[in-house]
Amino acid sequence: MLQGKHIVLGITGGIAAYKSASLTRLLVKAGAEVQVIMTPSAREFIAPLTLSTLTGKPVITEFFTANTGEWHSHVDLGLWADAMVVAPATACTIGKMAHGVADNMLVTTYLSAKAPVFVAPAMDLDMMAHPSTTANLNLLRSYGNHIIEPASGELASHLIGKGRMEEPERIVEVLREFFSSKGQFAGKRVLVTAGPTYERIDPVRFIGNFSSGKMGYAIADALADRGAEVVLVSGPVGELKPRNPRVEVRKIESALQMLDECQKVWPAADMAVMTAAVADYRVENRADSKIKREGNLAPELRLVENPDIAATLGASKKPGQLLIGFALETDNEAAHAANKLKRKNLDAIVLNSLRDAGAGFGTDTNKITILSADGSAKPYPLKTKREVAADVADFISSLLK
Ligand code: PMT
């Protein structure tokens, strides 16, 4: 899986830098081409000569070589990389990456990288547990970076706790898993819906809901990262954009418009993942001009039912097509979700409950259980929405097999 892959290995100034020699050797042995970038303080922990000997390439630390004036382009490196790995990642570099403090070659390359970035933190247990570190790691996660959690054990301070950089063998395994999942959806055409729908009351008001689109956009990215051609039909979600440039976004406002776009895509799609929170009702007596206060009389809104988009697609599902729904519930969760799965002719439904802290609308995290048409239920722990999207993608991939 790593044969011929271009890996930028960023090494920062922590005692675990000694492990990066083994990591480099394992990557090279697995067939990867490795370019090492070190922060200035990393050179205090491990000699660049060791790493350049292992990779067969000069180690880059500075923006240019002083005696020749040769410029090292972080932009070119960012484009060259199939993956960037920062191991060990100190609290300082994690903070700089999270906030875009581009004062060295490693962080500028990170900011230019188009490839996935893996961060393996290594630090003392108190630094690791500090809210600043937690917040910075959460920021990096929310930008789509992969955090390779540190292990617990004896640290350089001789204290025992969480902060040891994950072993090089495990880091290589994480990269292998990542690249092996990449082709899972090659050639598959996927429809994803995301965000809320807005149902207009008059030109300035609407009925909507709290969906931010984060879950649906993460699903679209996860599937596109794994090779799918994704059309994302999205309700109003502000400035949110997919991270993967291959996701085609079609913006809509109302449920009727969402249905229309979905019906254009569905006949030729291999699967659809319905993450959107679609308004079940629209206003029948919508006003063409702004409704004004008139005396003490509140305006009367007549609601009519919107079409059920998932059920409409489910009714025309052909053999070989997969239809995955989402269900946000507040009570009697499993029963409601199972009922929707059946009623809409879904192959699986991803249940999230507002009773779980950190799950549902607007958050960067979610906690899901995937119910299948065969009656099985697979619960997952609380994770970031990007990690949840990866789990959903892996689950769908298992259905393809
Ligand atoms: O956008 P975020 O802030 O990240 O939040 C994510 C989320 C909570 C919106 C998402 O995880 C989620 O649960 N989406 C489904 C919301 C929901 O409750 O859907 P539902 O129970 O009303 O519908 C069940 C399924 O039918 C869903 O797949 C929905 O997209 C689909 N549906 C529903 C009504 C309708 N008229 N047409 C539909 O297609």
Short mmCIF file of C-alpha atoms and ligand atoms in Angstrom, two decimals:
data_model
loop_
_atom_site.label_atom_id
_atom_site.label_comp_id
_atom_site.label_asym_id
_atom_site.label_seq_id
_atom_site.Cartn_x
_atom_site.Cartn_y
_atom_site.Cartn_z
CA MET A 1 0.00 0.00 0.00
CA LEU A 2 2.90 2.38 0.65
CA GLN A 3 4.89 1.40 -2.46
CA GLY A 4 5.81 4.56 -4.37
CA LYS A 5 3.92 6.85 -2.00
CA HIS A 6 5.46 10.25 -1.31
CA ILE A 7 5.58 10.86 2.42
CA VAL A 8 6.67 14.13 4.00
CA LEU A 9 7.84 13.27 7.51
CA GLY A 10 7.89 16.27 9.84
CA ILE A 11 10.03 15.84 12.95
CA THR A 12 9.79 18.25 15.86
CA GLY A 13 11.93 18.81 18.94
CA GLY A 14 10.95 16.20 21.47
CA ILE A 15 12.74 13.24 22.99
CA ALA A 16 10.59 10.87 20.88
CA ALA A 17 12.46 12.22 17.83
CA TYR A 18 14.82 9.26 18.29
CA LYS A 19 11.93 7.02 17.18
CA SER A 20 11.65 8.84 13.86
CA ALA A 21 14.73 7.03 12.59
CA SER A 22 12.85 3.71 12.96
CA LEU A 23 9.73 5.27 11.44
CA THR A 24 11.74 6.51 8.46
CA ARG A 25 13.35 3.11 7.98
CA LEU A 26 9.99 1.30 8.13
CA LEU A 27 8.46 3.70 5.59
CA VAL A 28 11.39 3.32 3.21
CA LYS A 29 11.32 -0.47 3.63
CA ALA A 30 7.60 -0.42 2.75
CA GLY A 31 8.51 1.26 -0.56
CA ALA A 32 7.67 4.88 0.28
CA GLU A 33 9.75 7.85 -0.82
CA VAL A 34 10.35 9.91 2.29
CA GLN A 35 11.28 13.58 2.56
CA VAL A 36 12.18 14.63 6.08
CA ILE A 37 11.54 18.16 7.32
CA MET A 38 12.87 19.01 10.78
CA THR A 39 12.12 21.98 12.98
CA PRO A 40 15.32 23.71 14.17
CA SER A 41 14.97 22.25 17.67
CA ALA A 42 14.49 18.70 16.34
CA ARG A 43 18.15 18.78 15.26
CA GLU A 44 19.08 18.88 18.95
CA PHE A 45 17.45 15.46 19.41
CA ILE A 46 18.48 13.54 16.28
CA ALA A 47 21.14 14.18 13.67
CA PRO A 48 19.89 15.11 10.18
CA LEU A 49 22.68 12.89 8.81
CA THR A 50 20.96 9.79 10.26
CA LEU A 51 17.72 10.66 8.48
CA SER A 52 19.23 11.75 5.17
CA THR A 53 21.18 8.48 5.11
CA LEU A 54 17.98 6.49 5.65
CA THR A 55 15.94 8.40 3.04
CA GLY A 56 18.68 9.12 0.51
CA LYS A 57 17.53 12.78 0.46
CA PRO A 58 18.91 15.85 2.21
CA VAL A 59 16.87 16.81 5.26
CA ILE A 60 15.14 20.18 4.97
CA THR A 61 15.08 22.53 7.95
CA GLU A 62 15.46 26.04 6.59
CA PHE A 63 13.55 27.92 3.89
CA PHE A 64 16.78 28.10 1.87
CA THR A 65 20.37 26.80 2.01
CA ALA A 66 22.45 29.74 3.27
CA ASN A 67 25.67 29.15 1.34
CA THR A 68 24.06 28.41 -2.06
CA GLY A 69 20.87 30.44 -1.77
CA GLU A 70 18.90 27.34 -2.88
CA TRP A 71 15.21 27.87 -2.09
CA HIS A 72 13.16 24.98 -0.60
CA SER A 73 9.62 25.33 -1.80
CA HIS A 74 7.06 24.36 0.82
CA VAL A 75 4.40 24.71 -1.91
CA ASP A 76 6.12 22.11 -4.13
CA LEU A 77 6.55 19.78 -1.14
CA GLY A 78 2.91 20.24 -0.17
CA LEU A 79 1.88 19.22 -3.69
CA TRP A 80 4.41 16.36 -3.93
CA ALA A 81 3.18 14.63 -0.76
CA ASP A 82 0.64 11.80 -0.82
CA ALA A 83 0.61 12.12 2.96
CA MET A 84 2.31 14.27 5.56
CA VAL A 85 3.16 12.74 8.94
CA VAL A 86 4.26 14.87 11.89
CA ALA A 87 5.91 12.51 14.36
CA PRO A 88 6.71 13.36 17.02
CA ALA A 89 4.46 16.42 17.21
CA THR A 90 5.25 18.59 20.22
CA ALA A 91 2.68 20.79 21.97
CA CYS A 92 4.43 23.80 20.40
CA THR A 93 4.13 22.54 16.81
CA ILE A 94 0.56 21.34 17.37
CA GLY A 95 -0.30 24.87 18.56
CA LYS A 96 1.43 26.45 15.56
CA MET A 97 -0.35 24.11 13.13
CA ALA A 98 -3.71 24.76 14.77
CA HIS A 99 -3.29 28.53 14.51
CA GLY A 100 -1.33 28.82 11.27
CA VAL A 101 1.85 30.18 12.86
CA ALA A 102 4.05 29.62 9.80
CA ASP A 103 7.48 30.46 11.19
CA ASN A 104 9.30 27.34 10.06
CA MET A 105 9.51 25.02 7.08
CA LEU A 106 7.41 22.29 8.72
CA VAL A 107 4.39 24.49 9.47
CA THR A 108 4.52 26.29 6.09
CA THR A 109 4.56 22.89 4.35
CA TYR A 110 1.61 21.78 6.50
CA LEU A 111 -0.32 24.88 5.42
CA SER A 112 0.48 24.17 1.76
CA ALA A 113 -0.25 20.43 1.93
CA LYS A 114 -3.09 19.15 -0.23
CA ALA A 115 -2.60 15.60 1.08
CA PRO A 116 -3.97 14.10 4.31
CA VAL A 117 -1.97 15.00 7.40
CA PHE A 118 -1.30 12.61 10.29
CA VAL A 119 -0.18 14.01 13.63
CA ALA A 120 1.42 11.82 16.32
CA PRO A 121 1.64 13.89 19.52
CA ALA A 122 4.40 13.23 22.05
CA MET A 123 4.77 15.18 25.28
CA ASP A 124 4.63 14.97 29.04
CA LEU A 125 1.32 13.87 30.57
CA ASP A 126 0.46 17.28 32.05
CA MET A 127 1.10 19.04 28.75
CA MET A 128 -0.99 16.42 26.99
CA ALA A 129 -3.87 16.83 29.45
CA HIS A 130 -3.78 20.66 29.35
CA PRO A 131 -6.95 22.25 27.94
CA SER A 132 -4.81 24.26 25.47
CA THR A 133 -3.41 21.07 23.96
CA THR A 134 -6.85 19.46 23.91
CA ALA A 135 -8.33 22.52 22.17
CA ASN A 136 -5.50 22.66 19.63
CA LEU A 137 -5.84 18.95 18.82
CA ASN A 138 -9.61 19.38 18.44
CA LEU A 139 -8.98 22.26 16.05
CA LEU A 140 -6.62 20.10 13.99
CA ARG A 141 -9.21 17.32 13.96
CA SER A 142 -11.95 19.71 12.86
CA TYR A 143 -9.75 20.71 9.88
CA GLY A 144 -9.73 17.07 8.80
CA ASN A 145 -6.30 16.07 10.12
CA HIS A 146 -5.80 12.58 11.51
CA ILE A 147 -4.56 12.44 15.09
CA ILE A 148 -2.66 9.29 16.02
CA GLU A 149 -3.38 9.22 19.74
CA PRO A 150 -0.33 8.87 21.99
CA ALA A 151 -0.04 5.79 24.19
CA SER A 152 0.26 5.64 27.97
CA GLY A 153 3.47 4.56 29.63
CA GLU A 154 6.68 5.86 31.16
CA LEU A 155 7.58 9.29 29.79
CA ALA A 156 10.91 11.11 29.50
CA SER A 157 10.13 12.79 32.85
CA HIS A 158 9.86 9.26 34.36
CA LEU A 159 6.25 10.06 35.14
CA ILE A 160 3.71 7.54 33.95
CA GLY A 161 0.73 8.61 31.85
CA LYS A 162 -0.56 9.45 28.38
CA GLY A 163 1.90 11.20 26.08
CA ARG A 164 4.22 8.59 24.55
CA MET A 165 4.38 8.87 20.78
CA GLU A 166 2.70 5.88 19.19
CA GLU A 167 5.20 3.22 18.09
CA PRO A 168 6.56 3.59 14.52
CA GLU A 169 5.08 0.18 13.55
CA ARG A 170 1.58 1.41 14.48
CA ILE A 171 2.05 4.71 12.63
CA VAL A 172 3.00 2.78 9.47
CA GLU A 173 -0.05 0.56 9.98
CA VAL A 174 -2.32 3.63 10.23
CA LEU A 175 -0.91 4.90 6.92
CA ARG A 176 -1.37 1.47 5.33
CA GLU A 177 -5.01 1.34 6.50
CA PHE A 178 -5.56 4.84 5.14
CA PHE A 179 -4.19 4.09 1.69
CA SER A 180 -5.93 0.71 1.49
CA SER A 181 -9.30 2.39 2.17
CA LYS A 182 -8.71 4.98 -0.55
CA GLY A 183 -9.90 2.86 -3.45
CA GLN A 184 -12.97 1.43 -1.64
CA PHE A 185 -15.41 3.56 -3.65
CA ALA A 186 -13.45 3.94 -6.91
CA GLY A 187 -15.87 4.34 -9.80
CA LYS A 188 -18.93 4.60 -7.53
CA ARG A 189 -21.37 7.46 -8.07
CA VAL A 190 -22.76 8.66 -4.78
CA LEU A 191 -25.49 11.12 -3.88
CA VAL A 192 -25.22 12.77 -0.45
CA THR A 193 -27.73 15.21 1.06
CA ALA A 194 -26.72 17.61 3.81
CA GLY A 195 -27.87 20.53 5.91
CA PRO A 196 -31.35 21.84 6.62
CA THR A 197 -34.03 22.90 4.17
CA TYR A 198 -35.65 26.32 4.49
CA GLU A 199 -39.35 26.62 3.79
CA ARG A 200 -40.27 30.24 3.09
CA ILE A 201 -43.04 31.96 4.97
CA ASP A 202 -42.54 35.27 3.13
CA PRO A 203 -39.48 36.88 1.43
CA VAL A 204 -37.72 37.42 4.79
CA ARG A 205 -38.77 34.48 6.99
CA PHE A 206 -38.60 30.72 6.83
CA ILE A 207 -39.20 27.50 8.73
CA GLY A 208 -35.90 25.69 9.21
CA ASN A 209 -33.91 23.64 11.70
CA PHE A 210 -30.52 23.62 13.43
CA SER A 211 -28.64 21.37 10.99
CA SER A 212 -25.20 22.87 10.24
CA GLY A 213 -24.35 20.50 7.38
CA LYS A 214 -21.16 19.32 9.16
CA MET A 215 -22.19 15.65 9.24
CA GLY A 216 -23.24 15.53 5.59
CA TYR A 217 -20.17 17.41 4.34
CA ALA A 218 -17.92 15.04 6.31
CA ILE A 219 -19.71 12.06 4.72
CA ALA A 220 -19.24 13.57 1.25
CA ASP A 221 -15.52 14.13 1.94
CA ALA A 222 -14.99 10.63 3.37
CA LEU A 223 -16.57 8.99 0.32
CA ALA A 224 -14.70 11.23 -2.15
CA ASP A 225 -11.43 10.55 -0.27
CA ARG A 226 -12.09 6.86 -0.91
CA GLY A 227 -12.49 7.38 -4.64
CA ALA A 228 -16.25 8.01 -5.09
CA GLU A 229 -17.69 10.60 -7.48
CA VAL A 230 -19.87 12.53 -5.07
CA VAL A 231 -22.75 14.90 -5.78
CA LEU A 232 -23.63 16.74 -2.58
CA VAL A 233 -27.11 18.27 -2.57
CA SER A 234 -26.89 20.83 0.19
CA GLY A 235 -29.32 23.06 2.02
CA PRO A 236 -28.20 26.48 3.33
CA VAL A 237 -25.05 25.95 5.45
CA GLY A 238 -23.31 29.34 5.36
CA GLU A 239 -19.67 29.22 4.33
CA LEU A 240 -19.21 25.47 4.90
CA LYS A 241 -17.40 23.81 1.99
CA PRO A 242 -16.27 20.24 1.33
CA ARG A 243 -12.56 19.72 1.93
CA ASN A 244 -12.23 17.35 -1.03
CA PRO A 245 -12.25 19.43 -4.25
CA ARG A 246 -13.78 16.49 -6.16
CA VAL A 247 -17.13 16.79 -4.35
CA GLU A 248 -19.66 18.50 -6.65
CA VAL A 249 -21.94 20.72 -4.56
CA ARG A 250 -25.47 21.55 -5.72
CA LYS A 251 -27.03 24.17 -3.47
CA ILE A 252 -30.76 24.20 -2.86
CA GLU A 253 -33.02 25.92 -0.36
CA SER A 254 -36.28 23.98 0.04
CA ALA A 255 -37.30 20.33 0.30
CA LEU A 256 -38.96 20.48 -3.13
CA GLN A 257 -35.71 21.76 -4.67
CA MET A 258 -33.76 19.04 -2.84
CA LEU A 259 -36.11 16.38 -4.20
CA ASP A 260 -35.71 17.78 -7.70
CA GLU A 261 -31.87 17.63 -7.57
CA CYS A 262 -31.88 14.17 -5.97
CA GLN A 263 -34.16 12.82 -8.67
CA LYS A 264 -31.72 14.04 -11.34
CA VAL A 265 -28.82 12.17 -9.71
CA TRP A 266 -30.39 9.02 -8.23
CA PRO A 267 -31.19 6.99 -11.40
CA ALA A 268 -27.47 6.78 -12.33
CA ALA A 269 -26.15 6.61 -8.75
CA ASP A 270 -24.75 3.52 -7.04
CA MET A 271 -25.79 4.76 -3.62
CA ALA A 272 -27.24 7.67 -1.68
CA VAL A 273 -26.56 8.80 1.87
CA MET A 274 -29.39 11.00 3.16
CA THR A 275 -27.88 13.11 5.93
CA ALA A 276 -30.05 16.19 5.45
CA ALA A 277 -32.59 17.34 8.02
CA VAL A 278 -35.45 17.93 5.60
CA ALA A 279 -38.42 20.01 6.75
CA ASP A 280 -41.44 17.75 6.83
CA TYR A 281 -43.83 20.64 6.11
CA ARG A 282 -43.86 23.75 3.94
CA VAL A 283 -46.10 26.80 4.05
CA GLU A 284 -49.01 26.54 1.66
CA ASN A 285 -50.11 30.16 1.96
CA ARG A 286 -46.63 31.67 1.52
CA ALA A 287 -46.75 35.47 1.18
CA ASP A 288 -45.13 37.26 -1.78
CA SER A 289 -44.34 40.34 0.31
CA LYS A 290 -43.23 40.73 3.90
CA ILE A 291 -46.01 39.90 6.35
CA LYS A 292 -46.73 42.99 8.46
CA ARG A 293 -48.06 43.19 12.01
CA GLU A 294 -51.74 43.95 11.68
CA GLY A 295 -53.48 44.79 14.94
CA ASN A 296 -53.36 41.94 17.40
CA LEU A 297 -54.02 39.24 14.82
CA ALA A 298 -51.19 36.74 14.39
CA PRO A 299 -50.93 35.47 10.81
CA GLU A 300 -52.22 31.98 10.23
CA LEU A 301 -49.81 29.64 8.47
CA ARG A 302 -51.24 26.63 6.67
CA LEU A 303 -48.71 23.81 6.45
CA VAL A 304 -48.68 21.06 3.84
CA GLU A 305 -46.57 17.95 3.91
CA ASN A 306 -43.31 17.91 1.95
CA PRO A 307 -42.46 14.84 -0.09
CA ASP A 308 -40.28 12.32 1.72
CA ILE A 309 -37.15 12.38 -0.45
CA ALA A 310 -35.55 9.24 1.00
CA ALA A 311 -38.82 7.30 0.66
CA THR A 312 -39.22 8.54 -2.93
CA LEU A 313 -35.74 7.28 -3.81
CA GLY A 314 -36.41 4.08 -1.85
CA ALA A 315 -39.54 3.41 -3.93
CA SER A 316 -37.53 3.50 -7.17
CA LYS A 317 -34.45 1.70 -5.81
CA LYS A 318 -32.99 -0.74 -8.35
CA PRO A 319 -31.12 -3.95 -7.46
CA GLY A 320 -27.52 -3.04 -6.65
CA GLN A 321 -28.34 0.49 -5.45
CA LEU A 322 -27.78 1.25 -1.76
CA LEU A 323 -29.82 3.75 0.19
CA ILE A 324 -28.60 4.88 3.61
CA GLY A 325 -30.66 7.17 5.83
CA PHE A 326 -29.99 9.13 9.00
CA ALA A 327 -32.36 9.54 11.93
CA LEU A 328 -32.11 12.14 14.67
CA GLU A 329 -34.32 11.03 17.54
CA THR A 330 -35.17 12.30 21.00
CA ASP A 331 -36.95 9.25 22.49
CA ASN A 332 -37.62 5.60 21.75
CA GLU A 333 -34.69 5.96 19.38
CA ALA A 334 -34.09 2.44 18.07
CA ALA A 335 -37.78 1.76 17.42
CA HIS A 336 -38.30 5.04 15.52
CA ALA A 337 -35.15 4.53 13.46
CA ALA A 338 -36.04 0.91 12.63
CA ASN A 339 -39.47 2.06 11.54
CA LYS A 340 -37.96 4.70 9.19
CA LEU A 341 -35.55 2.13 7.79
CA LYS A 342 -38.45 -0.10 6.78
CA ARG A 343 -40.87 2.61 5.68
CA LYS A 344 -38.30 4.31 3.41
CA ASN A 345 -36.89 1.02 1.99
CA LEU A 346 -33.39 1.83 3.29
CA ASP A 347 -30.48 -0.61 3.50
CA ALA A 348 -29.25 0.94 6.75
CA ILE A 349 -30.01 3.91 8.95
CA VAL A 350 -27.54 5.92 11.04
CA LEU A 351 -29.17 6.78 14.34
CA ASN A 352 -28.05 9.75 16.45
CA SER A 353 -29.88 10.84 19.55
CA LEU A 354 -30.24 14.31 21.05
CA ARG A 355 -30.11 12.58 24.44
CA ASP A 356 -26.38 11.87 23.89
CA ALA A 357 -24.12 14.79 24.84
CA GLY A 358 -22.05 15.89 21.84
CA ALA A 359 -24.37 14.24 19.31
CA GLY A 360 -26.67 15.67 16.66
CA PHE A 361 -27.04 19.23 15.32
CA GLY A 362 -24.20 21.71 15.05
CA THR A 363 -21.56 19.91 17.10
CA ASP A 364 -18.17 18.79 15.73
CA THR A 365 -18.81 15.37 17.28
CA ASN A 366 -21.45 12.70 16.98
CA LYS A 367 -22.38 9.37 18.53
CA ILE A 368 -24.10 6.91 16.22
CA THR A 369 -25.58 3.45 16.02
CA ILE A 370 -25.98 1.93 12.56
CA LEU A 371 -29.10 -0.21 12.14
CA SER A 372 -29.16 -2.58 9.18
CA ALA A 373 -32.05 -4.00 7.21
CA ASP A 374 -31.21 -7.45 8.67
CA GLY A 375 -32.09 -6.15 12.16
CA SER A 376 -28.53 -5.82 13.48
CA ALA A 377 -27.35 -2.72 15.35
CA LYS A 378 -23.76 -1.49 15.59
CA PRO A 379 -23.04 1.18 18.23
CA TYR A 380 -20.00 3.48 18.03
CA PRO A 381 -18.46 5.73 20.72
CA LEU A 382 -18.52 9.55 20.60
CA LYS A 383 -16.15 10.69 17.83
CA THR A 384 -15.54 13.72 15.65
CA LYS A 385 -17.96 13.99 12.71
CA ARG A 386 -15.03 13.30 10.36
CA GLU A 387 -14.24 10.08 12.24
CA VAL A 388 -17.94 9.17 12.24
CA ALA A 389 -18.01 9.76 8.48
CA ALA A 390 -15.05 7.38 8.09
CA ASP A 391 -16.94 4.76 10.14
CA VAL A 392 -20.06 5.21 7.99
CA ALA A 393 -17.94 4.90 4.83
CA ASP A 394 -16.32 1.70 6.15
CA PHE A 395 -19.75 0.34 7.03
CA ILE A 396 -21.14 1.07 3.55
CA SER A 397 -18.04 -0.49 2.05
CA SER A 398 -18.80 -3.69 4.01
CA LEU A 399 -22.30 -3.69 2.45
CA LEU A 400 -20.73 -3.46 -1.01
CA LYS A 401 -18.82 -6.67 -0.32
O1 PMT B 1 -25.93 18.98 10.00
P1 PMT B 1 -25.37 18.72 11.39
O2 PMT B 1 -25.48 19.93 12.29
O3 PMT B 1 -23.98 18.15 11.35
O4 PMT B 1 -26.30 17.62 12.08
C1 PMT B 1 -26.36 16.33 11.57
C2 PMT B 1 -27.78 15.74 11.63
C3 PMT B 1 -28.24 15.67 13.06
C4 PMT B 1 -28.74 16.61 10.81
C5 PMT B 1 -27.69 14.32 10.98
O5 PMT B 1 -26.78 13.54 11.72
C6 PMT B 1 -29.05 13.63 10.95
O6 PMT B 1 -29.44 12.94 11.87
N1 PMT B 1 -29.80 13.79 9.84
C7 PMT B 1 -31.19 13.28 9.72
C8 PMT B 1 -32.13 14.21 10.44
C9 PMT B 1 -33.52 13.60 10.69
O7 PMT B 1 -34.00 13.56 11.75
O8 PMT B 1 -34.08 13.08 9.71
P2 PMT B 1 -35.60 12.42 9.79
O9 PMT B 1 -35.74 11.49 10.92
O10 PMT B 1 -36.55 13.54 9.67
O11 PMT B 1 -35.56 11.62 8.46
C10 PMT B 1 -35.05 10.30 8.33
C11 PMT B 1 -34.34 10.20 6.98
O12 PMT B 1 -35.24 10.57 5.92
C12 PMT B 1 -33.14 11.09 6.85
O13 PMT B 1 -32.19 10.40 6.11
C13 PMT B 1 -33.66 12.31 6.07
O14 PMT B 1 -32.64 12.90 5.28
C14 PMT B 1 -34.73 11.67 5.19
N2 PMT B 1 -35.87 12.58 4.89
C15 PMT B 1 -36.67 13.04 5.89
C16 PMT B 1 -37.77 13.84 5.57
C17 PMT B 1 -38.02 14.16 4.22
N3 PMT B 1 -39.05 14.93 3.88
N4 PMT B 1 -37.20 13.69 3.26
C18 PMT B 1 -36.13 12.91 3.57
O15 PMT B 1 -35.37 12.49 2.68
#
